[in-house]
Every structure is written in C-alpha cells, then in structure tokens.
Coordinates of C-alpha atoms and ligand atoms in Angstrom, one line a residue:
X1023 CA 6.2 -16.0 9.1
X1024 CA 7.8 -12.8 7.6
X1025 CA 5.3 -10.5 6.3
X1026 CA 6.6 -7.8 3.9
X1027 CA 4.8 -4.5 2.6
X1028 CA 5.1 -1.0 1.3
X1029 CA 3.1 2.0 0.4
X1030 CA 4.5 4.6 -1.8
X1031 CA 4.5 8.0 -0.3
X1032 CA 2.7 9.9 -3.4
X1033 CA -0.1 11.5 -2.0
X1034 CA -2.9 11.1 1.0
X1035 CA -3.4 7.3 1.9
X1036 CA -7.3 6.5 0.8
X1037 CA -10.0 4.1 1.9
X1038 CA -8.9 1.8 -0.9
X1039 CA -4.8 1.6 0.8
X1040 CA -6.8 1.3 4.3
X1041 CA -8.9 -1.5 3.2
X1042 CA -7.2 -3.0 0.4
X1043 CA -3.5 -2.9 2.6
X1044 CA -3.2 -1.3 5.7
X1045 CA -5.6 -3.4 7.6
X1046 CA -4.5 -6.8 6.9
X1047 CA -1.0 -4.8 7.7
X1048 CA -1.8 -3.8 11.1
X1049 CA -3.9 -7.2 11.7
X1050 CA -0.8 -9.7 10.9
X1051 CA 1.6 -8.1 13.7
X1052 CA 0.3 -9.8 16.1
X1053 CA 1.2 -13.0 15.0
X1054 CA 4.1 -12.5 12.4
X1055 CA 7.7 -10.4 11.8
X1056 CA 6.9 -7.7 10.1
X1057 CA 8.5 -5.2 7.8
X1058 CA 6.1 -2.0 6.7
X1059 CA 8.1 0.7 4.7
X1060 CA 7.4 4.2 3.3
X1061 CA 8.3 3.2 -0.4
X1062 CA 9.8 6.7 -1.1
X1063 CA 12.1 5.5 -3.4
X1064 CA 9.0 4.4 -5.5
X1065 CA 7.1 7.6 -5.0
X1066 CA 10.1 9.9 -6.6
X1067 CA 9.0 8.8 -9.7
X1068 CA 5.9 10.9 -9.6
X1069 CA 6.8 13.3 -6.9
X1070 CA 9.9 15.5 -7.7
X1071 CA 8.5 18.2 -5.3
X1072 CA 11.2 17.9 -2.5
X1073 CA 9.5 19.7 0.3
X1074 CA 6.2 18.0 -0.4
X1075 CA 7.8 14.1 -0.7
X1076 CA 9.1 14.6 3.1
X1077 CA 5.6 16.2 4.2
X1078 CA 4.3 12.8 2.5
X1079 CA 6.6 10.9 3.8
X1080 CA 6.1 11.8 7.4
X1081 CA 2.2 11.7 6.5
X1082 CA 2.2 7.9 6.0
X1083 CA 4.1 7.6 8.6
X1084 CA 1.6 9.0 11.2
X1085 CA -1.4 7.8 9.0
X1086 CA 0.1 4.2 9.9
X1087 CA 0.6 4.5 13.6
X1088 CA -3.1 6.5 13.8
X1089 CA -4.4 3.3 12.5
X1090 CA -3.0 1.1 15.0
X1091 CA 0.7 -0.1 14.0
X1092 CA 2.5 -1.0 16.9
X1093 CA 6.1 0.0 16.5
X1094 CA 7.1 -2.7 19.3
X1095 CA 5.4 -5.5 17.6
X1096 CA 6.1 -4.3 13.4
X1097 CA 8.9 -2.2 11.9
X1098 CA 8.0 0.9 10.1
X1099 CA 10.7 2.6 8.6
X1100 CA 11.5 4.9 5.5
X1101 CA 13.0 2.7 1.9
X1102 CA 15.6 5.4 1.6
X1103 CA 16.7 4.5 5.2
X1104 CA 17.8 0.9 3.4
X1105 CA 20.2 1.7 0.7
X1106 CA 21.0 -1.9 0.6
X1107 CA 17.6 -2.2 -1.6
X1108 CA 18.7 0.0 -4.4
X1109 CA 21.7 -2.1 -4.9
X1110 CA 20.0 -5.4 -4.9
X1111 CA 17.9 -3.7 -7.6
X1112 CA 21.2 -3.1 -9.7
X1113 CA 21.8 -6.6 -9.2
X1114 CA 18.6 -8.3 -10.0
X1115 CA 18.0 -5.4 -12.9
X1116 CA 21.2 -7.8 -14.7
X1117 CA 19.0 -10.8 -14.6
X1118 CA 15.8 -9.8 -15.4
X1119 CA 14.9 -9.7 -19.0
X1120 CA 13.2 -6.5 -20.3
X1121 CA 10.5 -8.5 -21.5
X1122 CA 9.2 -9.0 -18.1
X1123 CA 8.8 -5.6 -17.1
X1124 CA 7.4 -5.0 -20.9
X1125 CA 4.4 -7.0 -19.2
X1126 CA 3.7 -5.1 -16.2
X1127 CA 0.1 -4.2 -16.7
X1128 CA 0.4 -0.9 -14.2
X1129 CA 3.2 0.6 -16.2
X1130 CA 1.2 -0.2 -19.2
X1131 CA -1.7 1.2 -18.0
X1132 CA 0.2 4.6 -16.9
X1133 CA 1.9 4.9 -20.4
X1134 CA -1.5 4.1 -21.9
X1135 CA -2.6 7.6 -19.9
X1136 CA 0.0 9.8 -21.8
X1137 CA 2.3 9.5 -18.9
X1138 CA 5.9 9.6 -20.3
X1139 CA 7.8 6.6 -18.5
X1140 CA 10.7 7.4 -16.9
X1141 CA 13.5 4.5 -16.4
X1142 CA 12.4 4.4 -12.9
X1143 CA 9.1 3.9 -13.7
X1144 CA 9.6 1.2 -15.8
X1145 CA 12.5 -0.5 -13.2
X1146 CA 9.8 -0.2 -10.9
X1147 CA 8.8 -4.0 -9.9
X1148 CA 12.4 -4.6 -10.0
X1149 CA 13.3 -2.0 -6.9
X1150 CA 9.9 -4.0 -5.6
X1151 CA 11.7 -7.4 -5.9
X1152 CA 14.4 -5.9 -4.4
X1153 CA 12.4 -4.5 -1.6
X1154 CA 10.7 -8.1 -0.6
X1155 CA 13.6 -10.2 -1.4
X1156 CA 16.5 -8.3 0.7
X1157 CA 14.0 -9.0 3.9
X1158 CA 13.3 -12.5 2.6
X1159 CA 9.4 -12.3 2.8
X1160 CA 7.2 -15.4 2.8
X1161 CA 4.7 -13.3 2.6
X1162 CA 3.9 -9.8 1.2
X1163 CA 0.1 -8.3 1.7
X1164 CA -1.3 -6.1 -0.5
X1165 CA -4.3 -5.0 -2.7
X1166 CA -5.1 -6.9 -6.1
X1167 CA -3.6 -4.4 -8.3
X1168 CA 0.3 -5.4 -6.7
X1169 CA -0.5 -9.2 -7.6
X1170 CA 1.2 -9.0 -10.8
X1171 CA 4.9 -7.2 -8.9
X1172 CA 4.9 -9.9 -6.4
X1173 CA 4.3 -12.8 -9.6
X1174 CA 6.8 -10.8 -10.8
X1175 CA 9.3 -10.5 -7.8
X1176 CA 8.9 -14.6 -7.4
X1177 CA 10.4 -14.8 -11.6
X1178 CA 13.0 -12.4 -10.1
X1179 CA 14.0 -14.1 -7.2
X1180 CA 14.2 -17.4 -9.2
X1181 CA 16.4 -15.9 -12.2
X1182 CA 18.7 -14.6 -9.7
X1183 CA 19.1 -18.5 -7.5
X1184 CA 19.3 -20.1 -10.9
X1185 CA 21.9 -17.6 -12.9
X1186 CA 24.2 -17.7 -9.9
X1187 CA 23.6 -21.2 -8.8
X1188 CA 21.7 -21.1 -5.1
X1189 CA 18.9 -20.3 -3.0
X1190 CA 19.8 -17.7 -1.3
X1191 CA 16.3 -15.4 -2.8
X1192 CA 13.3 -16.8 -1.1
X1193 CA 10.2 -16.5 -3.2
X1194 CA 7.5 -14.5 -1.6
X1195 CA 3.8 -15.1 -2.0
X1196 CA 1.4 -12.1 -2.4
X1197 CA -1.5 -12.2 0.3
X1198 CA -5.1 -10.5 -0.3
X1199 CA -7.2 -9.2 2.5
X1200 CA -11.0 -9.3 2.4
X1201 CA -11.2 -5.8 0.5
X1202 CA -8.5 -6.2 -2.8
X1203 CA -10.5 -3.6 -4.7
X1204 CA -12.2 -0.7 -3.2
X1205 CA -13.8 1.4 -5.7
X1206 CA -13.7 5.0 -5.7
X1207 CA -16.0 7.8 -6.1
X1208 CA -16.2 7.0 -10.0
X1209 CA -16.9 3.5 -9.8
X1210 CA -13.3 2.8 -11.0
X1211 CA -10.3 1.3 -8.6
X1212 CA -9.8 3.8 -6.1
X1213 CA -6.5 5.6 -6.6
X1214 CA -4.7 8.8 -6.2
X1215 CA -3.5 8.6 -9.4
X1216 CA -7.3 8.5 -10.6
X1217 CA -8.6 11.7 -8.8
X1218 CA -11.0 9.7 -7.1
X1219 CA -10.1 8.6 -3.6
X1220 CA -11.7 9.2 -0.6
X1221 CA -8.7 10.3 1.9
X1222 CA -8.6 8.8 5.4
X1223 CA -7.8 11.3 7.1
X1224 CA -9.7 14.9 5.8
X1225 CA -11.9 16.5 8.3
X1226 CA -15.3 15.5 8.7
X1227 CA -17.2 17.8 6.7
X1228 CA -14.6 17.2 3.8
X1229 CA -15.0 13.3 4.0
X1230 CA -18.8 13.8 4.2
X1231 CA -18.9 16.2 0.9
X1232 CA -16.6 13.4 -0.9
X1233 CA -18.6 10.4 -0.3
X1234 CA -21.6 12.7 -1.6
X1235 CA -19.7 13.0 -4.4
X1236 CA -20.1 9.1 -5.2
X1237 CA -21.4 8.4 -8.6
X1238 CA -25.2 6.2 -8.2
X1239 CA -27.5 6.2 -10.9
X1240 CA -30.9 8.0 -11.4
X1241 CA -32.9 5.5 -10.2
X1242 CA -35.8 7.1 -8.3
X1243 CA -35.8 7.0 -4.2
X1244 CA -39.3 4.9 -4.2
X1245 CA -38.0 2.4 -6.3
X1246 CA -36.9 -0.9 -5.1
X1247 CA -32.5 -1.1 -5.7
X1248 CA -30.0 -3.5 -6.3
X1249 CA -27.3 -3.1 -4.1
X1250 CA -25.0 -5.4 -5.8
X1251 CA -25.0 -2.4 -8.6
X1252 CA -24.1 0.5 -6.0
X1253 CA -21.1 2.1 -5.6
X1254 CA -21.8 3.7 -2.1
X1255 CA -23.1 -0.2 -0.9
X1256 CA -19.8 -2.0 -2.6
X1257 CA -18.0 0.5 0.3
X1258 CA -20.2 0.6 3.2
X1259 CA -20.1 -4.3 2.8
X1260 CA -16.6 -3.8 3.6
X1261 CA -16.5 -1.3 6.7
X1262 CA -19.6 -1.6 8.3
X1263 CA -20.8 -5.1 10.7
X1264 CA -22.6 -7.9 9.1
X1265 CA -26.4 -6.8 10.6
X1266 CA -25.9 -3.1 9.1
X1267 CA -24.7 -4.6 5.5
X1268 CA -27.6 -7.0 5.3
X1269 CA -30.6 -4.2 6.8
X1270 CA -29.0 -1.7 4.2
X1271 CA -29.5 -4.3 1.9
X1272 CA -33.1 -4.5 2.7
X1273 CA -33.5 -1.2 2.6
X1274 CA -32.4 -1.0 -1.3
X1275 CA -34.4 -3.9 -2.1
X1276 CA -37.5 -2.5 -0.8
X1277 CA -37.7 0.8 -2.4
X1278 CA -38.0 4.2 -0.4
X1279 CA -34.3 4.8 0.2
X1280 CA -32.5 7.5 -1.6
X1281 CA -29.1 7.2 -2.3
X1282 CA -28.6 10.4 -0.1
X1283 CA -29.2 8.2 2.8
X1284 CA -27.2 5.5 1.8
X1285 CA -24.5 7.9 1.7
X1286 CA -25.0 9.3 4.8
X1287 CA -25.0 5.7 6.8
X1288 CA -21.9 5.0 4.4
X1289 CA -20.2 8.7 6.1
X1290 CA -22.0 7.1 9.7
X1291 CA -19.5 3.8 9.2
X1292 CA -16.6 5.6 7.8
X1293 CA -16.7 7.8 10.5
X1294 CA -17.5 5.0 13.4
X1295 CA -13.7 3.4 12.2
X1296 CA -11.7 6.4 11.2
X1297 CA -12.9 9.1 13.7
X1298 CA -10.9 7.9 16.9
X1299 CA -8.2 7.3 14.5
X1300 CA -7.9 10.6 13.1
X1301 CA -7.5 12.0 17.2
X1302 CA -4.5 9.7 18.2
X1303 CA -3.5 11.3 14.6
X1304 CA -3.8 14.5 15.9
X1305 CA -1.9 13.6 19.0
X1306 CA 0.9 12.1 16.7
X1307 CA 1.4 15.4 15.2
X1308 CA 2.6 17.0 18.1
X1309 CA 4.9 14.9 18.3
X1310 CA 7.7 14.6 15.8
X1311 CA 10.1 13.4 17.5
X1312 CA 8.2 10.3 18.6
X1313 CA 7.6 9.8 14.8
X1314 CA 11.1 10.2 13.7
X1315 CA 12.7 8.0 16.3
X1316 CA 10.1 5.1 15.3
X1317 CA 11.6 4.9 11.4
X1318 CA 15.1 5.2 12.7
X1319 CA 15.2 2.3 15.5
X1320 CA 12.5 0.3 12.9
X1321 CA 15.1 0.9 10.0
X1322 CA 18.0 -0.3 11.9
X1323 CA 15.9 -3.8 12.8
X1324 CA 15.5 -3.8 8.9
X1325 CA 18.7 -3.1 8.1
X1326 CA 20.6 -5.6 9.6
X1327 CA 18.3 -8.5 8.0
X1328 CA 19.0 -6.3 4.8
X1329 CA 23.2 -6.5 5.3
X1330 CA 23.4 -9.7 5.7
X1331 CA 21.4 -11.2 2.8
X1332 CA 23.0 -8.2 0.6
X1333 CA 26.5 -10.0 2.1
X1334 CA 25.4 -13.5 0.8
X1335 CA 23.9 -12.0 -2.5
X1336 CA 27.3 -10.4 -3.5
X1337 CA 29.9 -13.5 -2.6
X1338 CA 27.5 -15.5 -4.8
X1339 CA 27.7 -13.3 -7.6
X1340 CA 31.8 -12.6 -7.0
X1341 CA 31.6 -8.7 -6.0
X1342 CA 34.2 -8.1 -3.6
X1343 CA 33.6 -5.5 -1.4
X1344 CA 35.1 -4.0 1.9
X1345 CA 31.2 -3.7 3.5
X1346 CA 31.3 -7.4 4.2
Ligands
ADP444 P1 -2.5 4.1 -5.3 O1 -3.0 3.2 -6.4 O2 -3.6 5.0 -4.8 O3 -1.3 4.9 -5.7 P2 -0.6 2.5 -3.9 O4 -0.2 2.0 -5.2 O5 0.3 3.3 -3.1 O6 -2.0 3.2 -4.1 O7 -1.1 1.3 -3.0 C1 -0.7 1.0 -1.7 C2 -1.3 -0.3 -1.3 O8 -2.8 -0.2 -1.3 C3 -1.1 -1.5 -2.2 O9 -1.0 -2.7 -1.5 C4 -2.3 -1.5 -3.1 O10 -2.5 -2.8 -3.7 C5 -3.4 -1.1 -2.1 N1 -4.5 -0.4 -2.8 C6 -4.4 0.7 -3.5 N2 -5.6 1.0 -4.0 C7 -6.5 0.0 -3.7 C8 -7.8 -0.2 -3.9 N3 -8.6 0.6 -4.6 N4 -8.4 -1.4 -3.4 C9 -7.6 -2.2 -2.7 N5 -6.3 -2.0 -2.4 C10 -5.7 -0.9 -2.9
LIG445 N1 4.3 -0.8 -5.5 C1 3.5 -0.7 -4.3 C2 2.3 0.1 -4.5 O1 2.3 1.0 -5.3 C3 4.4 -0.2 -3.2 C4 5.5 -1.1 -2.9 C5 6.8 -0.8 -3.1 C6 5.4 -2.4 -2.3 N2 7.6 -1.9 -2.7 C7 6.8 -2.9 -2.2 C8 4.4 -3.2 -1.9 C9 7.1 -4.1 -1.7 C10 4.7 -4.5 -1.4 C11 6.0 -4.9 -1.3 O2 1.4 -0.1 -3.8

C-alpha cells in the first residue's frame, strides 16, 4: 500500500500531531511505501516570518526522525522540494468548483475567528489533493480534523478523471489511528492555532508546568471522580499501558485522588514515551547535515513518482510541454 501524509510546518509539533498523526506515521513503514512531507507550502499561509518557517521546517524534520522515522524504510522530505505539487494544484484548481472549498469546515472555522482568508488559505485542500494525488496514495493517515480534505481530495480526483476522460487520479482513503482527537489543555481539540497544546519536545520542567496547566473541575480530592469527564485522564487512556489506564481509573472512582496527582502520573507517562525521544533529538541537532541530506535523497524518491504522474496528468489534459 502507499501511505501518504503531511504536517504543516507552523509551529512546535504537539501531543495531539504525535498521537493523532505521527504515530500511526512511524508505525505503517514497516509494512507500506511511504511518503511523509513538511507541508511548508501549507504553513506560508500563516507563517510569513522567513527565518522562522526554515527553523520550523528543520524542527519537524528532526521532531520526526526523534520519534522513530526511519529514513531507509519512509521518505521524509520538504513540499517545496516537489514543485510538481503546486502545478497539479493549478490544474485541479480548474476543476474544482468554488463551492466545494465554500464547505471546508476548517477554513470556516478560521474565518469564523476573525482570521482574514487569504486565497491560499482558501485553495488550501486543493494544494492538499494535489499533495496525495501526485504520489497516488491509497491511503493518507491523519487525525479527524483532515477527514473532511481527504473527502474532499477523493471529489477532486474524481472531477479531474471524469472532465478529462481517465483514471489516471487514484482516490485516496483517509485512515484514523486510535487517538483522532487529543484534547488540549482547555478541553478543546488540541491545536497550535488554539494556544493550547502541549509541545513534544519542551524540556521537562516546561512539559510538567503545561500539563499542570490542564483545565479539571473543582471537584474536591476525597470525592469519588468520573474519569470519562477528565481532561488529564482522556490524555493519560491514550499514552499510558492498559493496567495503568484502568488502576487510574480506580483511583478516580474511589475518591482520595487529587487531580494534582493525576497530573503528575499523566507528566510520569508522557515522559516514559517522549524522554528517550527528546535525547536522540538532541543528538539530531548536532547534526545538520545528516538532517538535510535525509529531505534531499527522500525528495528525489518522491519526485520521480511526482514526474511521472504530472507527465500523464498534462498529455491528458493537452499541455504540451518540453519537461516530458
Ligand atoms: P494543528 O491543528 O495543530 O495546526 P496540523 O493541522 O498541522 O495541526 O495537523 C497535523 C496532523 O496532526 C494532522 O493529521 C492532524 O489531523 C493531526 N492532529 C492535529 N491536532 C490533532 C489533535 N488534537 N488530535 C488528533 N490529531 C491531530
Ligand atoms: N492539512 C494538513 C494539516 O494541517 C497537512 C497536510 C498538507 C496534509 N497536505 C497533506 C495531510 C496531505 C495529509 C495529506 O494537518
């Protein structure tokens, strides 16, 4: 199977990208073709800071191979590095009917938050199309918040076969992991654009103070608590093994835990996974050059797949160039 995925480079990767994305990311290289890239296309349209978006950049990259991504077994490599995918999006933007993108509830919900839309903002799930369909994904992993861009990216791929008469698009399928909605520190979806992430990689003491920060209510310590209502236990069920979920749950039920130490076992499992990661990250950081020449030899695996549907896509809609 092909598995296709991307994560924009627009601020520190969070629990919810690790739990939601990354993991099922690193998991399905060992058995799959894979195609991971820094969407930094994407990210430009919230980060206009050029010195910043390569420091992000670069950031994702290392965050990815901390957590285990195996350059030998999965590509990582940069979006910009394909400029076959922005002109796939030109094409696909000529079959896709505003309407659609009128209906993606993300760029709603941004414009609903006084953000002023930019064009690229709202051509968005189209350069995300464009981004599956040039690798021909079966399959494209990510948390439940994308659903609607892949649903989106299948309409795409089918407009384009059926406007130009083939079948050269292959429509993807979007793939959930067991975590498609971490909360964050508010209760809400964890997100960087919501101010209430907790980063993967900040040092201890920082990561300890931000989980905290998580918002429980004032129910007293002596009294029993559900757990099913608890932000701090909706994150610890995803990271931590099957015994420690259901003793915690125990705990809450019985009364006589404070949500102090719920907190603290949450930092204990957080900790237990990301800790070794954040040394090899450490390591990593030494060594640039390492990092660098992982996109490039990744992005040339990528960009061959990439030429040679973009040299099938442009004889089926009759635009001659010399590139082919
Ligand atoms: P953000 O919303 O923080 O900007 P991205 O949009 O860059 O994150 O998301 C990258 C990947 O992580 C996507 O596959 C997305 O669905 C997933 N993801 C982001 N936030 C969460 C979350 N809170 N729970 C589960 N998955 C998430
Ligand atoms: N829009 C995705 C996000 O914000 C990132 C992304 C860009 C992506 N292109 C993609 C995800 C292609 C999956 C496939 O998370």
């Amino acid at each position: 199977m092909r598995v296709v995925s991307g994560i924009q480079s627009s601020g520190k990767l969070h629990l919810g990208n690790y739990l939601g994305a990354i993991a099922q990311h690193i998991e399905m290289q060992e058995k799959n073709e894979c195609f991971f890239f820094i969407a930094n296309y994407h990210s430009l349209t919230t980060i206009q800071d050029p010195k910043l978006h390569i420091q992000l950049t670069r950031d994702v990259a290392l965050d990815y191979l901390a957590l285990g991504l195996d350059p030998e077994k999965a590509a990582l490599f940069r979006q910009t590095d394909i400029p076959e995918v922005t002109e796939l999006a030109w094409i696909l933007s000529t079959v896709t009917g505003k309407g659609l993108l009128e209906r993606a509830t993300s760029y709603k919900d941004k414009v609903a938050k006084n953000i002023s839309p930019s064009m690229g903002l709202f051509c968005y799930p189209i350069l995300m199309a464009a981004d599956i369909l040039i690798y021909r994904g079966d399959v494209v992993p990510v948390g439940k918040d994308q659903v609607q861009h892949i649903e989106m990216t299948q309409d795409i791929a089918n407009y384009f076969n059926q406007t130009f008469a083939c079948d050269i698009l292959k429509r993807p399928e979007p793939k959930l992991g067991v975590a498609p909605l971490v909360p964050g520190v508010d209760g809400q979806k964890m997100s960087k654009s919501y101010g209430n992430t907790i980063s993967l990689f900040d040092p201890p003491s920082k990561m300890r103070k931000r989980i905290m920060s998580i918002k429980t209510d004032s129910t007293p310590v002596e009294s029993p608590k559900d757990p099913e209502q608890c932000n701090v236990f909706a994150i610890y069920k995803l990271l931590a093994t099957e015994d420690k979920v259901a003793d915690l749950a125990k705990q809450y039920r019985a009364g006589g835990l404070g949500y102090g130490d719920a907190k603290k076992a949450l930092f204990e499992a957080v900790e237990g996974q990301l800790g070794p990661a954040r040394e090899k990250r450490e390591q990593l950081e030494q060594d640039a050059d390492y990092v660098e020449d992982v996109l490039r030899t990744s992005a040339n695996r990528a960009r061959s797949v990439a030429h040679e549907v973009m040299s099938e896509v442009r004889t089926a809609c009759g635009l001659a160039t010399i590139r082919d």
